[in-house]
Coordinates of N, CA, C and O in Angstrom, one line a residue:
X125 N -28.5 -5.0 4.2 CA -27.7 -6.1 4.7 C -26.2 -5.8 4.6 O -25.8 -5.5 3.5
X126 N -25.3 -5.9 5.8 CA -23.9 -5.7 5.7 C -23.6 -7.3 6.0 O -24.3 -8.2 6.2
X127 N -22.4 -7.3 5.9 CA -21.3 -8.6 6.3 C -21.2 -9.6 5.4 O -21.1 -9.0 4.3
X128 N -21.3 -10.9 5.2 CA -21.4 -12.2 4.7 C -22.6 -13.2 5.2 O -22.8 -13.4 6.4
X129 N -23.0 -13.5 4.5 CA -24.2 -14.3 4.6 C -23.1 -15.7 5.4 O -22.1 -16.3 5.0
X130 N -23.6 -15.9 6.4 CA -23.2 -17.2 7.3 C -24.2 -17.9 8.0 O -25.2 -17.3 8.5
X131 N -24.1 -19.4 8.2 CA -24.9 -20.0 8.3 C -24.1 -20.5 10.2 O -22.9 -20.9 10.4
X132 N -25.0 -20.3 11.1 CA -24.8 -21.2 12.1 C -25.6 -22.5 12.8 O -26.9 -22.6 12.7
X133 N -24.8 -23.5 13.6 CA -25.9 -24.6 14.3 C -25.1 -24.7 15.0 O -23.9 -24.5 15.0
X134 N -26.3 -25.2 16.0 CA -26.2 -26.2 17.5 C -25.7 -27.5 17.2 O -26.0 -28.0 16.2
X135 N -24.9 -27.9 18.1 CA -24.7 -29.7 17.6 C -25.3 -30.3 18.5 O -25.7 -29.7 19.5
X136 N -25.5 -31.4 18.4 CA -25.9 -32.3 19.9 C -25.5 -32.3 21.3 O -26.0 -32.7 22.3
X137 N -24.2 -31.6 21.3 CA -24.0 -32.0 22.3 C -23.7 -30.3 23.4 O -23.2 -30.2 24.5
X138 N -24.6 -28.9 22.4 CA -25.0 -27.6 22.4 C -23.9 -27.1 22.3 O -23.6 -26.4 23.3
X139 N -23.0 -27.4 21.2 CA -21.5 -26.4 21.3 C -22.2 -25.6 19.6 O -23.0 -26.0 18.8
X140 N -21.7 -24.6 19.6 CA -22.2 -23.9 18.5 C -20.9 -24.1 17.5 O -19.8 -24.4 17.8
X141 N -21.5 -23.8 15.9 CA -20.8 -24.2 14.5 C -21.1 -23.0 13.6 O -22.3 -22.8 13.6
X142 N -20.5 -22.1 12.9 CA -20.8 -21.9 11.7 C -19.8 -21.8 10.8 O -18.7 -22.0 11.1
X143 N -20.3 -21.4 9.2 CA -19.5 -21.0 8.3 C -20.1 -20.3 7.5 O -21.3 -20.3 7.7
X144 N -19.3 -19.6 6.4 CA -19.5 -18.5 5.7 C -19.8 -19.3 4.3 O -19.5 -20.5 4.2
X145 N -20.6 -18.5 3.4 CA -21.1 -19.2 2.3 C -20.6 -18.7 1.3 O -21.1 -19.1 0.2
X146 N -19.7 -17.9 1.1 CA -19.2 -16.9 0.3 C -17.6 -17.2 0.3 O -17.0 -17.0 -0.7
X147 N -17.0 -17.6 1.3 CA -15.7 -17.4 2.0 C -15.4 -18.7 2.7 O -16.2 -19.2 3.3
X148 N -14.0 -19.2 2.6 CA -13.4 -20.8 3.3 C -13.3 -20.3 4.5 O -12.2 -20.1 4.7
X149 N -14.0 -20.1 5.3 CA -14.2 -19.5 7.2 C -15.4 -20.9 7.7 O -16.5 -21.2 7.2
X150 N -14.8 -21.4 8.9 CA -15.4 -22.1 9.0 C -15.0 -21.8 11.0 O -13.9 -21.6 11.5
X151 N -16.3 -22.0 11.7 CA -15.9 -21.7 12.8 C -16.7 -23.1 13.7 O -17.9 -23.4 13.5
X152 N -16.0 -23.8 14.7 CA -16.7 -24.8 15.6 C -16.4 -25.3 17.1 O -15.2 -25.4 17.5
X153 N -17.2 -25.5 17.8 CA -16.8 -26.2 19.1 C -17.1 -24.8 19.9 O -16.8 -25.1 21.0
X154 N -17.5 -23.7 19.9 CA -18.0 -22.2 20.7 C -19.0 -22.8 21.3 O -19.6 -23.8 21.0
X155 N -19.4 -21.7 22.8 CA -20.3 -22.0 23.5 C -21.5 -21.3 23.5 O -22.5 -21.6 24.1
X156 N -21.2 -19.8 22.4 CA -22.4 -19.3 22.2 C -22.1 -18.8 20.9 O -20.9 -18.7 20.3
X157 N -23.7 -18.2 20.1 CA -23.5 -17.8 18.6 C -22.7 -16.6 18.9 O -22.4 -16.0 17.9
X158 N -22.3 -16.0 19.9 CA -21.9 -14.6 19.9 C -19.9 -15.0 19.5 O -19.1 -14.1 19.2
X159 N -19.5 -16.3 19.5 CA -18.2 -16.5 19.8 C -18.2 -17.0 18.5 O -17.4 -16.5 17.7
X160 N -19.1 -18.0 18.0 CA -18.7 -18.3 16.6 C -18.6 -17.1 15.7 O -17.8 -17.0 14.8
X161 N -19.6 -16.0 16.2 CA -19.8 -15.0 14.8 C -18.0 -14.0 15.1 O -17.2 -13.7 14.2
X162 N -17.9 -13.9 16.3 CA -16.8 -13.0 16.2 C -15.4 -14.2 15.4 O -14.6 -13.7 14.6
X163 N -15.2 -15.2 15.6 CA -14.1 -16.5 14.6 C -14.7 -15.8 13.3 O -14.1 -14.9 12.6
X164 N -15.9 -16.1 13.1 CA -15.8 -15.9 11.2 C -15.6 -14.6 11.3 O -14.8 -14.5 10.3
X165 N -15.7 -13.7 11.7 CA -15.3 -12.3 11.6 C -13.9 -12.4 11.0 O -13.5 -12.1 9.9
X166 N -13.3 -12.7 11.9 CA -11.5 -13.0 12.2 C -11.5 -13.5 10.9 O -11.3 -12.9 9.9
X167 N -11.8 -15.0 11.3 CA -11.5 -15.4 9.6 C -11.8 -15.1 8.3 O -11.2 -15.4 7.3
X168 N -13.2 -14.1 8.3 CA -13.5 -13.3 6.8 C -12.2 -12.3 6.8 O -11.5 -12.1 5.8
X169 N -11.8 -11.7 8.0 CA -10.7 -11.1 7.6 C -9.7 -11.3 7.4 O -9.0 -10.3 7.1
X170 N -9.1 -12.4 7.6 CA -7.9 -13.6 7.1 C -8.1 -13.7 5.9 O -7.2 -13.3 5.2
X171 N -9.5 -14.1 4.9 CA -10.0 -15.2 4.1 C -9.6 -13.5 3.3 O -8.6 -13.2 2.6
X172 N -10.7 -12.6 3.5 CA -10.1 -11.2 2.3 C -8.7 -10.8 2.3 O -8.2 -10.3 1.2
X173 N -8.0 -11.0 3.4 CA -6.4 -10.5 3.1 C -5.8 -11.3 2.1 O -5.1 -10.7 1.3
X174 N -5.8 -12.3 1.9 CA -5.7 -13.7 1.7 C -5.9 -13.1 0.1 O -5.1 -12.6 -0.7
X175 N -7.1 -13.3 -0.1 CA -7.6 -13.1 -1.9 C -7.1 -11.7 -2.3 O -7.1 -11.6 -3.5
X176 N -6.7 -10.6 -1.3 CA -6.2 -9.6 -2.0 C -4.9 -9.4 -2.2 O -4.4 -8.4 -2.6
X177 N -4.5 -10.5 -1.9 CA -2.6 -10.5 -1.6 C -2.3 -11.6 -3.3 O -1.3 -11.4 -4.0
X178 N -3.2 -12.6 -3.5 CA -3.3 -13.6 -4.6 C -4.1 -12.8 -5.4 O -4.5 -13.6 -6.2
X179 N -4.5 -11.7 -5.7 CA -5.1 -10.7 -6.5 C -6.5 -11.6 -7.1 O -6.7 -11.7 -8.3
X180 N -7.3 -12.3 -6.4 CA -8.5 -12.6 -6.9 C -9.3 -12.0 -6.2 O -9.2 -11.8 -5.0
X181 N -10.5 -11.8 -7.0 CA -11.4 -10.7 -6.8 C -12.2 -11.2 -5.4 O -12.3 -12.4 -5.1
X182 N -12.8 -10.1 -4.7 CA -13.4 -10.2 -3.7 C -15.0 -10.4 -3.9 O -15.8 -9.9 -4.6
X183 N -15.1 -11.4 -3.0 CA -16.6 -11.5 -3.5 C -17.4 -10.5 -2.4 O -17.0 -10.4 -1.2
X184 N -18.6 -9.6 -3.0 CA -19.2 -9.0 -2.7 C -19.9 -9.2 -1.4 O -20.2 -10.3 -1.1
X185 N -20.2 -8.1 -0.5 CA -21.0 -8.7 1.1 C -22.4 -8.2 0.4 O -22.6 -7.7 -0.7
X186 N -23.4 -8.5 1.7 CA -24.6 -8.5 1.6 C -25.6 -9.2 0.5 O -26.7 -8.9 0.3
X187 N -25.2 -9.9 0.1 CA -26.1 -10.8 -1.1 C -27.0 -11.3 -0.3 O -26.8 -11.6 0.8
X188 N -28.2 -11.3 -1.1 CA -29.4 -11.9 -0.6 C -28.8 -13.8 -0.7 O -27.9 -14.1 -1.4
X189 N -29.8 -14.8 0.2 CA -30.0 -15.9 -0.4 C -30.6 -16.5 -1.5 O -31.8 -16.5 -1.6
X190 N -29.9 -17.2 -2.5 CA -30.1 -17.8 -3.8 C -31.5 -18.9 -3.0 O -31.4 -19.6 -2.0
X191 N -32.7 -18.7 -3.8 CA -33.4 -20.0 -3.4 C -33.2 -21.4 -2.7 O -33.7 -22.1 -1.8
X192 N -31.8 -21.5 -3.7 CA -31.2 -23.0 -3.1 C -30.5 -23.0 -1.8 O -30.3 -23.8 -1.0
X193 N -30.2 -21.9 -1.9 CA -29.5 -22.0 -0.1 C -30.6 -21.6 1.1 O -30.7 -22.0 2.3
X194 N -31.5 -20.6 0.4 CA -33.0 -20.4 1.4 C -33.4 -22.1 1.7 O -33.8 -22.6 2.7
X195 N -33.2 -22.7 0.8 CA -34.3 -24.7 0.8 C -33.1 -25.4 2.2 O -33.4 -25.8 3.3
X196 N -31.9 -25.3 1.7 CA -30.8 -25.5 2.5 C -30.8 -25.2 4.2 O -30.4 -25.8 5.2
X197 N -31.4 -23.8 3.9 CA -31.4 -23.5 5.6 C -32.7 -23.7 6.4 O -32.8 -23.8 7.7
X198 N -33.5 -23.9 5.5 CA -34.6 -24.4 6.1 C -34.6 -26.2 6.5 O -34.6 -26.8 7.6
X199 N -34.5 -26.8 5.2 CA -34.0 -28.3 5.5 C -32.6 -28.4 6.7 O -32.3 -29.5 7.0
X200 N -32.2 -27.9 7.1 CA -30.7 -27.7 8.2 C -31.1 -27.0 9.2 O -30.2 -27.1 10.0
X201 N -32.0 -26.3 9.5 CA -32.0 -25.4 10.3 C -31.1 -24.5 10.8 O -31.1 -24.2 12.0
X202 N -30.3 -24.0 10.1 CA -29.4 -23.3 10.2 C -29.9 -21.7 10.8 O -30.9 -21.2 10.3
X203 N -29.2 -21.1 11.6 CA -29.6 -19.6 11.3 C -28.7 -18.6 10.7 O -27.5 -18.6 10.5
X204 N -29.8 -17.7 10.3 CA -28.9 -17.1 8.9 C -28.0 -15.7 9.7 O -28.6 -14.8 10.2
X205 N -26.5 -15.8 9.8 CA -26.4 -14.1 10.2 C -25.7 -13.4 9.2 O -25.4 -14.2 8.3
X206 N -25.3 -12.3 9.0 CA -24.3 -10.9 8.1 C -23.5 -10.8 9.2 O -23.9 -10.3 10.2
X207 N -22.1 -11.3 8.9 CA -21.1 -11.3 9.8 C -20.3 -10.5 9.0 O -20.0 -10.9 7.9
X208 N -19.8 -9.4 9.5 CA -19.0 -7.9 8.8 C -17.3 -8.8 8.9 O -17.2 -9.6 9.8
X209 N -16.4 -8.5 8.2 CA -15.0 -9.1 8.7 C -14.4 -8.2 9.9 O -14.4 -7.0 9.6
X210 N -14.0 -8.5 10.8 CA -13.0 -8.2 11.8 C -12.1 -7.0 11.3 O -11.7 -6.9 10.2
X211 N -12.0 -6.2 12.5 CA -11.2 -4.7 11.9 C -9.6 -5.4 11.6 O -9.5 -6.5 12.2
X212 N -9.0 -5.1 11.1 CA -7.6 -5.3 11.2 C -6.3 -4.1 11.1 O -6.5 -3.0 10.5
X213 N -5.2 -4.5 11.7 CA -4.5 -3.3 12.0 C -3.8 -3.1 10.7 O -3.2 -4.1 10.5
X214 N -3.6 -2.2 9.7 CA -2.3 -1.8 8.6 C -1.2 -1.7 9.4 O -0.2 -1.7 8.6
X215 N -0.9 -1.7 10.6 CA 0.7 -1.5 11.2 C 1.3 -3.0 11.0 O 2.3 -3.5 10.5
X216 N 0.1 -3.8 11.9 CA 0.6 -5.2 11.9 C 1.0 -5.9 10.6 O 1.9 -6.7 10.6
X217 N -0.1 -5.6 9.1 CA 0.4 -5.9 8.2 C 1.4 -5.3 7.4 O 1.6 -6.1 6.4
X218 N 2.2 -4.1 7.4 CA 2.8 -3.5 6.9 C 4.2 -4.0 7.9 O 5.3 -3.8 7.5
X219 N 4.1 -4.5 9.2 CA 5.2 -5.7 9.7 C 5.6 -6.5 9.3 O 6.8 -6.8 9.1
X220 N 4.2 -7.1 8.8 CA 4.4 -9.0 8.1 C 4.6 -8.5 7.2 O 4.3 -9.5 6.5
X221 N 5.1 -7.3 6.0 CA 5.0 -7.0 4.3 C 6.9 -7.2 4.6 O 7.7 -7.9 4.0
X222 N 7.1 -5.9 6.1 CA 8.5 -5.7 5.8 C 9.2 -7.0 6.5 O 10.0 -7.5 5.7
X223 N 9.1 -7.6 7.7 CA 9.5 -9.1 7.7 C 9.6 -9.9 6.6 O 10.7 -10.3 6.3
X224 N 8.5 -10.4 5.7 CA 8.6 -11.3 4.8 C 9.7 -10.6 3.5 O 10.3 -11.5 2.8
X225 N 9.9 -9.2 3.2 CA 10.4 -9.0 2.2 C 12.2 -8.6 2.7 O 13.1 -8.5 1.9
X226 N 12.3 -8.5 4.5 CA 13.7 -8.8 5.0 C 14.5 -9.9 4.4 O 15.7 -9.9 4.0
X227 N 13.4 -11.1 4.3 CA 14.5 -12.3 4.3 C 14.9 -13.4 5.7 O 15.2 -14.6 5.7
X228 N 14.7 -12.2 7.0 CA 15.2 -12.9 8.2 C 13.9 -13.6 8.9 O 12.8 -13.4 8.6
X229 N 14.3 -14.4 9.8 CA 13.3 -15.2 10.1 C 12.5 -14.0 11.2 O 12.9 -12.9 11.3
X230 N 11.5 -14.5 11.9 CA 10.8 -14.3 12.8 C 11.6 -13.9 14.5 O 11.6 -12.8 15.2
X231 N 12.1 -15.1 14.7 CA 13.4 -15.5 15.5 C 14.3 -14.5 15.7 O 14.7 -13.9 16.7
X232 N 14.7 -14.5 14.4 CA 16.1 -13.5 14.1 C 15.4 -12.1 14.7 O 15.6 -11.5 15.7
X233 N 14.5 -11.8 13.8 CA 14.1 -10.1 14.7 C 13.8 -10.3 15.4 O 14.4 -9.4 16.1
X234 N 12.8 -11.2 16.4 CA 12.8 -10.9 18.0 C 14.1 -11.3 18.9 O 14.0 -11.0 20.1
X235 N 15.5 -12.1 18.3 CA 16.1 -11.9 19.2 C 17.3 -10.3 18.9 O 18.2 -10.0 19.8
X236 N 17.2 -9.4 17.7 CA 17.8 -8.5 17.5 C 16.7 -7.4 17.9 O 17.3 -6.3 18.0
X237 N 15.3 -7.4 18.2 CA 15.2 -6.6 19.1 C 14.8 -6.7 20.8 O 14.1 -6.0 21.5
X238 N 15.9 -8.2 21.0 CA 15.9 -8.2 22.3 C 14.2 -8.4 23.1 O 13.9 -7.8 24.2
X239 N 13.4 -9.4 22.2 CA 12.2 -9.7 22.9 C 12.1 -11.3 22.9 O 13.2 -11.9 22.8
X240 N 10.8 -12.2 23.0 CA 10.7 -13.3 22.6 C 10.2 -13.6 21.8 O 9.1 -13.0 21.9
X241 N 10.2 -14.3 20.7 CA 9.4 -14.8 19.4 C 7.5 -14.5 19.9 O 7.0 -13.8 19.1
X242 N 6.9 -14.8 20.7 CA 5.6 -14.7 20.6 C 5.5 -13.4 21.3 O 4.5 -13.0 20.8
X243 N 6.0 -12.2 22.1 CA 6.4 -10.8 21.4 C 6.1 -10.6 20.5 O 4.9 -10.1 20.2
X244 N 6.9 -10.8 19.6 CA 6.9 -10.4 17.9 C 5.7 -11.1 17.5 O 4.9 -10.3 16.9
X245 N 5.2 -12.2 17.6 CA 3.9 -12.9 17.2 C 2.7 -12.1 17.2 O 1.7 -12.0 16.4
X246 N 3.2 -11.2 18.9 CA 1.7 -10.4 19.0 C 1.8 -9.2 18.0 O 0.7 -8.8 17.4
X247 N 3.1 -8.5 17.7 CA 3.2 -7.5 17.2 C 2.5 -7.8 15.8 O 1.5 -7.1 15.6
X248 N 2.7 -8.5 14.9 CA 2.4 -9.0 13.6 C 0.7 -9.3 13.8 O -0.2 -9.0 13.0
X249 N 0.5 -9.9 14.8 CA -1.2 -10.1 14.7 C -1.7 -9.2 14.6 O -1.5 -8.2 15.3
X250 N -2.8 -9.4 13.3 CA -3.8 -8.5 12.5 C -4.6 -7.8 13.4 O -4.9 -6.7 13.2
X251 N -4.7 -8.4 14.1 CA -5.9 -8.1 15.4 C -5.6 -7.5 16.6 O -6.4 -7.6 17.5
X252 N -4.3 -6.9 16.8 CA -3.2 -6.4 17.9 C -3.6 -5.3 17.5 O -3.8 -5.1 16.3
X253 N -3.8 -4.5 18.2 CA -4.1 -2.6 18.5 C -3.0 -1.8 19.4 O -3.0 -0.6 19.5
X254 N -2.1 -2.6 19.9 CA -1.8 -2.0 21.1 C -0.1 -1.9 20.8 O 0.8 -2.1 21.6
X255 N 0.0 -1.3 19.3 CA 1.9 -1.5 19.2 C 2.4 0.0 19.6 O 1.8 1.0 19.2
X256 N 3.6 0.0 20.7 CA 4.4 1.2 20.5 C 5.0 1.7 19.7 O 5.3 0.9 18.8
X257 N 5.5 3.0 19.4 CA 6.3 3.3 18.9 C 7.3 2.5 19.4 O 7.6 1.6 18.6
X258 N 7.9 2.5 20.4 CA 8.9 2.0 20.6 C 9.3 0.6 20.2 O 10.3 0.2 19.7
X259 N 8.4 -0.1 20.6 CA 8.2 -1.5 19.5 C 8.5 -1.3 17.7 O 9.1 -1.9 16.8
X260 N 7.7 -0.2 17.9 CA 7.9 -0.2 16.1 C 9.2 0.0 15.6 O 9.6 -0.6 14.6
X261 N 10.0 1.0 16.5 CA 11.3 1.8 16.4 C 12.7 0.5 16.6 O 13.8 0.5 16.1
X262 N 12.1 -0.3 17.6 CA 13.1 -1.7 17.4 C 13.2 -2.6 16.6 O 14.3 -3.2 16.4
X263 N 11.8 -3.0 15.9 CA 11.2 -3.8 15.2 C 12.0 -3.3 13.7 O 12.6 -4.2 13.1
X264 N 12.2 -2.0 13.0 CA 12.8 -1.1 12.3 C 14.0 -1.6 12.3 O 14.5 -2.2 11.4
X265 N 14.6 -1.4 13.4 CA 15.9 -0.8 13.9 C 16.6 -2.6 13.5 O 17.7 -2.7 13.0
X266 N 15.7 -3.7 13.8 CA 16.1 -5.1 13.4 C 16.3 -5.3 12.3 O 17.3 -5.9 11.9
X267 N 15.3 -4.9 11.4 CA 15.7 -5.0 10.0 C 16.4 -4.0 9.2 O 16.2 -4.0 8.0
X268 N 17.2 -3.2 10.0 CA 17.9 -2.0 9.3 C 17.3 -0.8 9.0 O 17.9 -0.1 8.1
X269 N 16.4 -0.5 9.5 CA 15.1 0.4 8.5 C 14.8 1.1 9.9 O 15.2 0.9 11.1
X270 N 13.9 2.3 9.4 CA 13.7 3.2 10.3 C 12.1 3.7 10.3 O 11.7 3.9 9.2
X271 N 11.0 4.1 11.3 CA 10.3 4.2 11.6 C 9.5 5.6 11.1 O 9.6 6.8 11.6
X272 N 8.9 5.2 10.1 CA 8.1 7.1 9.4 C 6.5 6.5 9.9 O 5.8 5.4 9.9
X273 N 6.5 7.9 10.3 CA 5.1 8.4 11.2 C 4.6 9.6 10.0 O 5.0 10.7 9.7
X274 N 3.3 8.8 9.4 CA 2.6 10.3 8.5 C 1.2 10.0 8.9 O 0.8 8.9 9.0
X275 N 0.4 11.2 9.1 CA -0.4 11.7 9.4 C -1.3 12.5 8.2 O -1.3 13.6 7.8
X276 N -2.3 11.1 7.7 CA -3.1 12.1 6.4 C -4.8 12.6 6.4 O -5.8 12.0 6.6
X277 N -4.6 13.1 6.3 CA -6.5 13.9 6.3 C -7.2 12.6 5.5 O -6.5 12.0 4.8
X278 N -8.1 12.4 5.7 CA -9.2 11.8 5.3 C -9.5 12.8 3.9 O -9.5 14.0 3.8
X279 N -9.8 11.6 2.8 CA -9.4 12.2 1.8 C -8.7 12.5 0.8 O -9.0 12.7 -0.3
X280 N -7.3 12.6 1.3 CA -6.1 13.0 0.9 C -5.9 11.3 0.2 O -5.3 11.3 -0.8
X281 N -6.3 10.1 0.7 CA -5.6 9.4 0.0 C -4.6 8.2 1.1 O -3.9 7.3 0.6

């Protein structure tokens, strides 16, 4: 078993719900279990950035069900899935490290590098794959700082 033990349901009115039993991820109002599981994804990987930034320990994936929550999902009908956390980008958070430790607002670097605030919104989102250098090189260039490119072997660290 990989991911986090999560529990989903149907509501009455067939919009799908779940949440994680491990983790404050809670996902509702989706049209299929395929949309709730990818939200808790997202949000397990919010919810671990989150506890590793407040340095409390991470709770472990794959645990089996405690009896009491097997009685739980049977009385609820819940179904049980292992939902893995969402990949997340290190560029985007190594943005939000050097933004928050700038000082300047959000604002301020997207109008010093001449874009619009939700621009920069995308750049910073965990879940954004798609930054240029040259975004990065402006994004830098806003906060005074300059853009290093290292390339390490697997392994190395």
């Amino acid at each position: 078993m990989k991911g986090y033990p999560c529990y989903l349901e149907r509501d009455g009115e067939g919009r799908w719900a779940g949440f994680a039993l491990d983790l404050p991820v809670y996902a509702w109002g989706k049209a299929t279990p395929e949309e709730v599981e990818l939200s808790l994804a997202k949000g397990l990987a919010l919810a671990l950035l989150a506890f590793q930034e407040e340095g409390r320990p991470l709770p472990p994936p794959g645990r089996p069900l405690t009896p009491e929550e097997e009685a739980e999902r049977d009385r609820e009908g819940y179904l049980l899935v292992y939902v893995e956390p969402h990949p997340v980008n290190p560029t985007s958070l190594e943005l939000r490290r050097a933004l928050k430790a700038s000082g300047l607002t959000a604002r301020e670097v997207a109008k010093r590098m001449g874009t619009t605030p939700s621009a920069l919104s995308r750049l910073l989102d965990p879940f954004y794959f798609g930054h240029s250098l040259e975004s990065l090189r402006r994004f830098a260039q806003a906060l005074g700082g300059e853009v290093r490119v290292q390339v390490v072997a697997r392994g190395e660290g």
